[in-house]
Amino acid sequence: MPDPISEVQAKYNDQSAVARFANRRFFQTIQSITGDLSAASILDVGCGEGVPLQMTGIERGSRIVGLDLDAPSVLTAQARLPQAHFLRANAEVLPFASASFDLVLCLETLEHVNHPARAITELARVSRRYALISTPNEPWWRIGNMARGKYWADWGNTPGHINHWSSGALRRLVDTQFEIIELRRVVLWTFILAERRQSSG
């Protein structure tokens, strides 16, 4: 069985033309959405090896904290971005005070967590203002995997994906804790930029 952690990181190293196009659009979308936001402090929940932070340049000029459950990924992220601070922690129990970060990122993470409602509540609690959340857009993500011959035995499901989000389902989840500013469907992903409700946390 493929290792879910290595599969997550391998997608950024895939040199096929389709993967390069998709990854480029993924990073460009993050840059486009966050470019005009004022965020002196940023938390990346489910940071993995820190690739999105590095590739988008979003870490420049801000205080950055990243967290992930996978200890080797945290070490790699710290080596990749020594100016930031990375730690091992659970998205469902964030070890920070309420309203600690101007912007909370949760990119390609909610499909992996055991209790998404707890995670989204925690994102809202620690956010001072904004959150940018992305997930694979189902069922198109699995269809895309099968089209490139991947994970046929699991009907295209990427290893480690225990939740499957359509754009509508993700919108409904985020709307429980945030005011949604913008929803974008980009290639095989859904991105939501949201603002913390004043009552959150």
PDB file of N, CA and C in Angstrom, residues 7-70:
ATOM      1  N   GLU A   7       3.006  10.023  -0.686  1.00  0.00           N
ATOM      2  CA  GLU A   7       2.148  10.332  -1.825  1.00  0.00           C
ATOM      3  C   GLU A   7       1.787  11.815  -1.854  1.00  0.00           C
ATOM      4  N   VAL A   8       1.533  12.386  -0.690  1.00  0.00           N
ATOM      5  CA  VAL A   8       1.205  13.810  -0.619  1.00  0.00           C
ATOM      6  C   VAL A   8       2.358  14.643  -1.147  1.00  0.00           C
ATOM      7  N   GLN A   9       3.574  14.333  -0.714  1.00  0.00           N
ATOM      8  CA  GLN A   9       4.724  15.128  -1.134  1.00  0.00           C
ATOM      9  C   GLN A   9       5.115  14.842  -2.579  1.00  0.00           C
ATOM     10  N   ALA A  10       4.879  13.615  -3.049  1.00  0.00           N
ATOM     11  CA  ALA A  10       5.264  13.254  -4.410  1.00  0.00           C
ATOM     12  C   ALA A  10       4.519  14.060  -5.456  1.00  0.00           C
ATOM     13  N   LYS A  11       3.305  14.519  -5.139  1.00  0.00           N
ATOM     14  CA  LYS A  11       2.539  15.256  -6.144  1.00  0.00           C
ATOM     15  C   LYS A  11       3.238  16.547  -6.536  1.00  0.00           C
ATOM     16  N   TYR A  12       4.015  17.130  -5.610  1.00  0.00           N
ATOM     17  CA  TYR A  12       4.724  18.362  -5.936  1.00  0.00           C
ATOM     18  C   TYR A  12       5.973  18.092  -6.776  1.00  0.00           C
ATOM     19  N   ASN A  13       6.460  16.848  -6.764  1.00  0.00           N
ATOM     20  CA  ASN A  13       7.662  16.491  -7.517  1.00  0.00           C
ATOM     21  C   ASN A  13       7.357  15.821  -8.848  1.00  0.00           C
ATOM     22  N   ASP A  14       6.075  15.580  -9.124  1.00  0.00           N
ATOM     23  CA  ASP A  14       5.671  14.935 -10.378  1.00  0.00           C
ATOM     24  C   ASP A  14       6.019  15.856 -11.548  1.00  0.00           C
ATOM     25  N   GLN A  15       6.834  15.358 -12.482  1.00  0.00           N
ATOM     26  CA  GLN A  15       7.305  16.177 -13.599  1.00  0.00           C
ATOM     27  C   GLN A  15       6.498  15.984 -14.879  1.00  0.00           C
ATOM     28  N   SER A  16       5.387  15.248 -14.802  1.00  0.00           N
ATOM     29  CA  SER A  16       4.557  15.113 -15.994  1.00  0.00           C
ATOM     30  C   SER A  16       3.963  16.466 -16.356  1.00  0.00           C
ATOM     31  N   ALA A  17       3.648  16.647 -17.626  1.00  0.00           N
ATOM     32  CA  ALA A  17       3.125  17.934 -18.096  1.00  0.00           C
ATOM     33  C   ALA A  17       1.834  18.300 -17.377  1.00  0.00           C
ATOM     34  N   VAL A  18       0.959  17.316 -17.182  1.00  0.00           N
ATOM     35  CA  VAL A  18      -0.320  17.573 -16.515  1.00  0.00           C
ATOM     36  C   VAL A  18      -0.090  18.006 -15.068  1.00  0.00           C
ATOM     37  N   ALA A  19       0.799  17.295 -14.366  1.00  0.00           N
ATOM     38  CA  ALA A  19       1.068  17.626 -12.963  1.00  0.00           C
ATOM     39  C   ALA A  19       1.719  18.995 -12.838  1.00  0.00           C
ATOM     40  N   ARG A  20       2.645  19.306 -13.738  1.00  0.00           N
ATOM     41  CA  ARG A  20       3.298  20.620 -13.676  1.00  0.00           C
ATOM     42  C   ARG A  20       2.281  21.735 -13.889  1.00  0.00           C
ATOM     43  N   PHE A  21       1.362  21.529 -14.842  1.00  0.00           N
ATOM     44  CA  PHE A  21       0.319  22.530 -15.089  1.00  0.00           C
ATOM     45  C   PHE A  21      -0.568  22.700 -13.862  1.00  0.00           C
ATOM     46  N   ALA A  22      -1.010  21.566 -13.287  1.00  0.00           N
ATOM     47  CA  ALA A  22      -1.912  21.625 -12.132  1.00  0.00           C
ATOM     48  C   ALA A  22      -1.230  22.279 -10.935  1.00  0.00           C
ATOM     49  N   ASN A  23       0.015  21.889 -10.667  1.00  0.00           N
ATOM     50  CA  ASN A  23       0.731  22.471  -9.531  1.00  0.00           C
ATOM     51  C   ASN A  23       0.965  23.960  -9.723  1.00  0.00           C
ATOM     52  N   ARG A  24       1.281  24.353 -10.949  1.00  0.00           N
ATOM     53  CA  ARG A  24       1.488  25.778 -11.226  1.00  0.00           C
ATOM     54  C   ARG A  24       0.221  26.573 -10.938  1.00  0.00           C
ATOM     55  N   ARG A  25      -0.922  26.041 -11.373  1.00  0.00           N
ATOM     56  CA  ARG A  25      -2.194  26.724 -11.111  1.00  0.00           C
ATOM     57  C   ARG A  25      -2.513  26.745  -9.617  1.00  0.00           C
ATOM     58  N   PHE A  26      -2.180  25.673  -8.921  1.00  0.00           N
ATOM     59  CA  PHE A  26      -2.402  25.600  -7.476  1.00  0.00           C
ATOM     60  C   PHE A  26      -1.642  26.718  -6.766  1.00  0.00           C
ATOM     61  N   PHE A  27      -0.349  26.838  -7.055  1.00  0.00           N
ATOM     62  CA  PHE A  27       0.469  27.855  -6.397  1.00  0.00           C
ATOM     63  C   PHE A  27       0.064  29.262  -6.832  1.00  0.00           C
ATOM     64  N   GLN A  28      -0.260  29.438  -8.114  1.00  0.00           N
ATOM     65  CA  GLN A  28      -0.687  30.751  -8.605  1.00  0.00           C
ATOM     66  C   GLN A  28      -1.974  31.204  -7.921  1.00  0.00           C
ATOM     67  N   THR A  29      -2.868  30.263  -7.664  1.00  0.00           N
ATOM     68  CA  THR A  29      -4.132  30.611  -7.008  1.00  0.00           C
ATOM     69  C   THR A  29      -3.894  31.080  -5.580  1.00  0.00           C
ATOM     70  N   ILE A  30      -3.007  30.402  -4.866  1.00  0.00           N
ATOM     71  CA  ILE A  30      -2.672  30.839  -3.509  1.00  0.00           C
ATOM     72  C   ILE A  30      -2.113  32.256  -3.538  1.00  0.00           C
ATOM     73  N   GLN A  31      -1.191  32.509  -4.466  1.00  0.00           N
ATOM     74  CA  GLN A  31      -0.605  33.849  -4.585  1.00  0.00           C
ATOM     75  C   GLN A  31      -1.666  34.887  -4.917  1.00  0.00           C
ATOM     76  N   SER A  32      -2.553  34.539  -5.846  1.00  0.00           N
ATOM     77  CA  SER A  32      -3.587  35.476  -6.285  1.00  0.00           C
ATOM     78  C   SER A  32      -4.540  35.838  -5.153  1.00  0.00           C
ATOM     79  N   ILE A  33      -4.947  34.847  -4.382  1.00  0.00           N
ATOM     80  CA  ILE A  33      -5.926  35.088  -3.321  1.00  0.00           C
ATOM     81  C   ILE A  33      -5.311  35.836  -2.146  1.00  0.00           C
ATOM     82  N   THR A  34      -4.076  35.504  -1.807  1.00  0.00           N
ATOM     83  CA  THR A  34      -3.472  36.087  -0.602  1.00  0.00           C
ATOM     84  C   THR A  34      -2.699  37.371  -0.877  1.00  0.00           C
ATOM     85  N   GLY A  35      -2.469  37.687  -2.143  1.00  0.00           N
ATOM     86  CA  GLY A  35      -1.578  38.793  -2.487  1.00  0.00           C
ATOM     87  C   GLY A  35      -1.960  40.129  -1.897  1.00  0.00           C
ATOM     88  N   ASP A  36      -3.249  40.406  -1.784  1.00  0.00           N
ATOM     89  CA  ASP A  36      -3.705  41.707  -1.284  1.00  0.00           C
ATOM     90  C   ASP A  36      -4.111  41.685   0.186  1.00  0.00           C
ATOM     91  N   LEU A  37      -3.916  40.545   0.843  1.00  0.00           N
ATOM     92  CA  LEU A  37      -4.294  40.459   2.251  1.00  0.00           C
ATOM     93  C   LEU A  37      -3.191  41.028   3.135  1.00  0.00           C
ATOM     94  N   SER A  38      -3.584  41.735   4.157  1.00  0.00           N
ATOM     95  CA  SER A  38      -2.634  42.233   5.150  1.00  0.00           C
ATOM     96  C   SER A  38      -2.524  41.192   6.257  1.00  0.00           C
ATOM     97  N   ALA A  39      -1.371  40.524   6.323  1.00  0.00           N
ATOM     98  CA  ALA A  39      -1.209  39.438   7.289  1.00  0.00           C
ATOM     99  C   ALA A  39       0.218  39.445   7.823  1.00  0.00           C
ATOM    100  N   ALA A  40       0.392  39.975   9.015  1.00  0.00           N
ATOM    101  CA  ALA A  40       1.712  40.001   9.635  1.00  0.00           C
ATOM    102  C   ALA A  40       2.060  38.671  10.285  1.00  0.00           C
ATOM    103  N   SER A  41       1.044  37.842  10.525  1.00  0.00           N
ATOM    104  CA  SER A  41       1.268  36.528  11.131  1.00  0.00           C
ATOM    105  C   SER A  41       0.424  35.498  10.393  1.00  0.00           C
ATOM    106  N   ILE A  42       1.047  34.362  10.069  1.00  0.00           N
ATOM    107  CA  ILE A  42       0.396  33.319   9.274  1.00  0.00           C
ATOM    108  C   ILE A  42       0.628  31.968   9.927  1.00  0.00           C
ATOM    109  N   LEU A  43      -0.432  31.193  10.045  1.00  0.00           N
ATOM    110  CA  LEU A  43      -0.355  29.811  10.513  1.00  0.00           C
ATOM    111  C   LEU A  43      -0.727  28.897   9.363  1.00  0.00           C
ATOM    112  N   ASP A  44       0.135  27.912   9.074  1.00  0.00           N
ATOM    113  CA  ASP A  44      -0.146  26.914   8.041  1.00  0.00           C
ATOM    114  C   ASP A  44      -0.455  25.590   8.732  1.00  0.00           C
ATOM    115  N   VAL A  45      -1.723  25.215   8.736  1.00  0.00           N
ATOM    116  CA  VAL A  45      -2.183  23.990   9.399  1.00  0.00           C
ATOM    117  C   VAL A  45      -2.133  22.840   8.394  1.00  0.00           C
ATOM    118  N   GLY A  46      -1.335  21.815   8.710  1.00  0.00           N
ATOM    119  CA  GLY A  46      -1.107  20.740   7.753  1.00  0.00           C
ATOM    120  C   GLY A  46      -0.070  21.154   6.733  1.00  0.00           C
ATOM    121  N   CYS A  47       1.028  21.715   7.218  1.00  0.00           N
ATOM    122  CA  CYS A  47       2.026  22.340   6.336  1.00  0.00           C
ATOM    123  C   CYS A  47       2.822  21.345   5.520  1.00  0.00           C
ATOM    124  N   GLY A  48       2.809  20.053   5.913  1.00  0.00           N
ATOM    125  CA  GLY A  48       3.635  19.085   5.206  1.00  0.00           C
ATOM    126  C   GLY A  48       5.099  19.491   5.260  1.00  0.00           C
ATOM    127  N   GLU A  49       5.769  19.418   4.120  1.00  0.00           N
ATOM    128  CA  GLU A  49       7.192  19.756   4.042  1.00  0.00           C
ATOM    129  C   GLU A  49       7.429  21.227   3.721  1.00  0.00           C
ATOM    130  N   GLY A  50       6.370  22.040   3.780  1.00  0.00           N
ATOM    131  CA  GLY A  50       6.526  23.474   3.577  1.00  0.00           C
ATOM    132  C   GLY A  50       6.576  23.924   2.135  1.00  0.00           C
ATOM    133  N   VAL A  51       6.223  23.029   1.206  1.00  0.00           N
ATOM    134  CA  VAL A  51       6.348  23.361  -0.217  1.00  0.00           C
ATOM    135  C   VAL A  51       5.439  24.517  -0.632  1.00  0.00           C
ATOM    136  N   PRO A  52       4.144  24.520  -0.305  1.00  0.00           N
ATOM    137  CA  PRO A  52       3.312  25.659  -0.728  1.00  0.00           C
ATOM    138  C   PRO A  52       3.813  26.999  -0.191  1.00  0.00           C
ATOM    139  N   LEU A  53       4.269  27.027   1.060  1.00  0.00           N
ATOM    140  CA  LEU A  53       4.813  28.272   1.603  1.00  0.00           C
ATOM    141  C   LEU A  53       6.010  28.743   0.794  1.00  0.00           C
ATOM    142  N   GLN A  54       6.894  27.808   0.473  1.00  0.00           N
ATOM    143  CA  GLN A  54       8.095  28.166  -0.278  1.00  0.00           C
ATOM    144  C   GLN A  54       7.769  28.575  -1.708  1.00  0.00           C
ATOM    145  N   MET A  55       6.917  27.815  -2.373  1.00  0.00           N
ATOM    146  CA  MET A  55       6.652  28.046  -3.792  1.00  0.00           C
ATOM    147  C   MET A  55       5.838  29.308  -4.038  1.00  0.00           C
ATOM    148  N   THR A  56       5.028  29.703  -3.080  1.00  0.00           N
ATOM    149  CA  THR A  56       4.197  30.897  -3.271  1.00  0.00           C
ATOM    150  C   THR A  56       4.861  32.155  -2.741  1.00  0.00           C
ATOM    151  N   GLY A  57       5.921  32.004  -1.945  1.00  0.00           N
ATOM    152  CA  GLY A  57       6.568  33.166  -1.363  1.00  0.00           C
ATOM    153  C   GLY A  57       5.728  33.859  -0.318  1.00  0.00           C
ATOM    154  N   ILE A  58       4.693  33.185   0.148  1.00  0.00           N
ATOM    155  CA  ILE A  58       3.759  33.818   1.082  1.00  0.00           C
ATOM    156  C   ILE A  58       4.418  34.104   2.430  1.00  0.00           C
ATOM    157  N   GLU A  59       5.541  33.441   2.696  1.00  0.00           N
ATOM    158  CA  GLU A  59       6.175  33.604   4.007  1.00  0.00           C
ATOM    159  C   GLU A  59       6.955  34.904   4.139  1.00  0.00           C
ATOM    160  N   ARG A  60       7.188  35.605   3.046  1.00  0.00           N
ATOM    161  CA  ARG A  60       8.055  36.783   3.092  1.00  0.00           C
ATOM    162  C   ARG A  60       7.421  37.922   3.884  1.00  0.00           C
ATOM    163  N   GLY A  61       8.182  38.441   4.828  1.00  0.00           N
ATOM    164  CA  GLY A  61       7.736  39.602   5.581  1.00  0.00           C
ATOM    165  C   GLY A  61       6.710  39.315   6.656  1.00  0.00           C
ATOM    166  N   SER A  62       6.422  38.054   6.912  1.00  0.00           N
ATOM    167  CA  SER A  62       5.421  37.705   7.916  1.00  0.00           C
ATOM    168  C   SER A  62       6.027  36.763   8.951  1.00  0.00           C
ATOM    169  N   ARG A  63       5.417  36.743  10.129  1.00  0.00           N
ATOM    170  CA  ARG A  63       5.763  35.726  11.130  1.00  0.00           C
ATOM    171  C   ARG A  63       5.006  34.460  10.761  1.00  0.00           C
ATOM    172  N   ILE A  64       5.743  33.391  10.507  1.00  0.00           N
ATOM    173  CA  ILE A  64       5.142  32.155  10.006  1.00  0.00           C
ATOM    174  C   ILE A  64       5.290  31.045  11.029  1.00  0.00           C
ATOM    175  N   VAL A  65       4.192  30.341  11.264  1.00  0.00           N
ATOM    176  CA  VAL A  65       4.207  29.111  12.040  1.00  0.00           C
ATOM    177  C   VAL A  65       3.519  28.044  11.198  1.00  0.00           C
ATOM    178  N   GLY A  66       4.130  26.871  11.116  1.00  0.00           N
ATOM    179  CA  GLY A  66       3.517  25.748  10.415  1.00  0.00           C
ATOM    180  C   GLY A  66       3.436  24.551  11.333  1.00  0.00           C
ATOM    181  N   LEU A  67       2.405  23.736  11.124  1.00  0.00           N
ATOM    182  CA  LEU A  67       2.300  22.525  11.936  1.00  0.00           C
ATOM    183  C   LEU A  67       1.795  21.367  11.095  1.00  0.00           C
ATOM    184  N   ASP A  68       2.202  20.188  11.510  1.00  0.00           N
ATOM    185  CA  ASP A  68       1.793  18.965  10.835  1.00  0.00           C
ATOM    186  C   ASP A  68       1.922  17.819  11.831  1.00  0.00           C
ATOM    187  N   LEU A  69       1.155  16.759  11.621  1.00  0.00           N
ATOM    188  CA  LEU A  69       1.249  15.586  12.492  1.00  0.00           C
ATOM    189  C   LEU A  69       2.475  14.739  12.189  1.00  0.00           C
ATOM    190  N   ASP A  70       3.000  14.833  10.971  1.00  0.00           N
ATOM    191  CA  ASP A  70       4.108  13.980  10.548  1.00  0.00           C
ATOM    192  C   ASP A  70       5.442  14.622  10.924  1.00  0.00           C
TER     193      ASP A  70
END
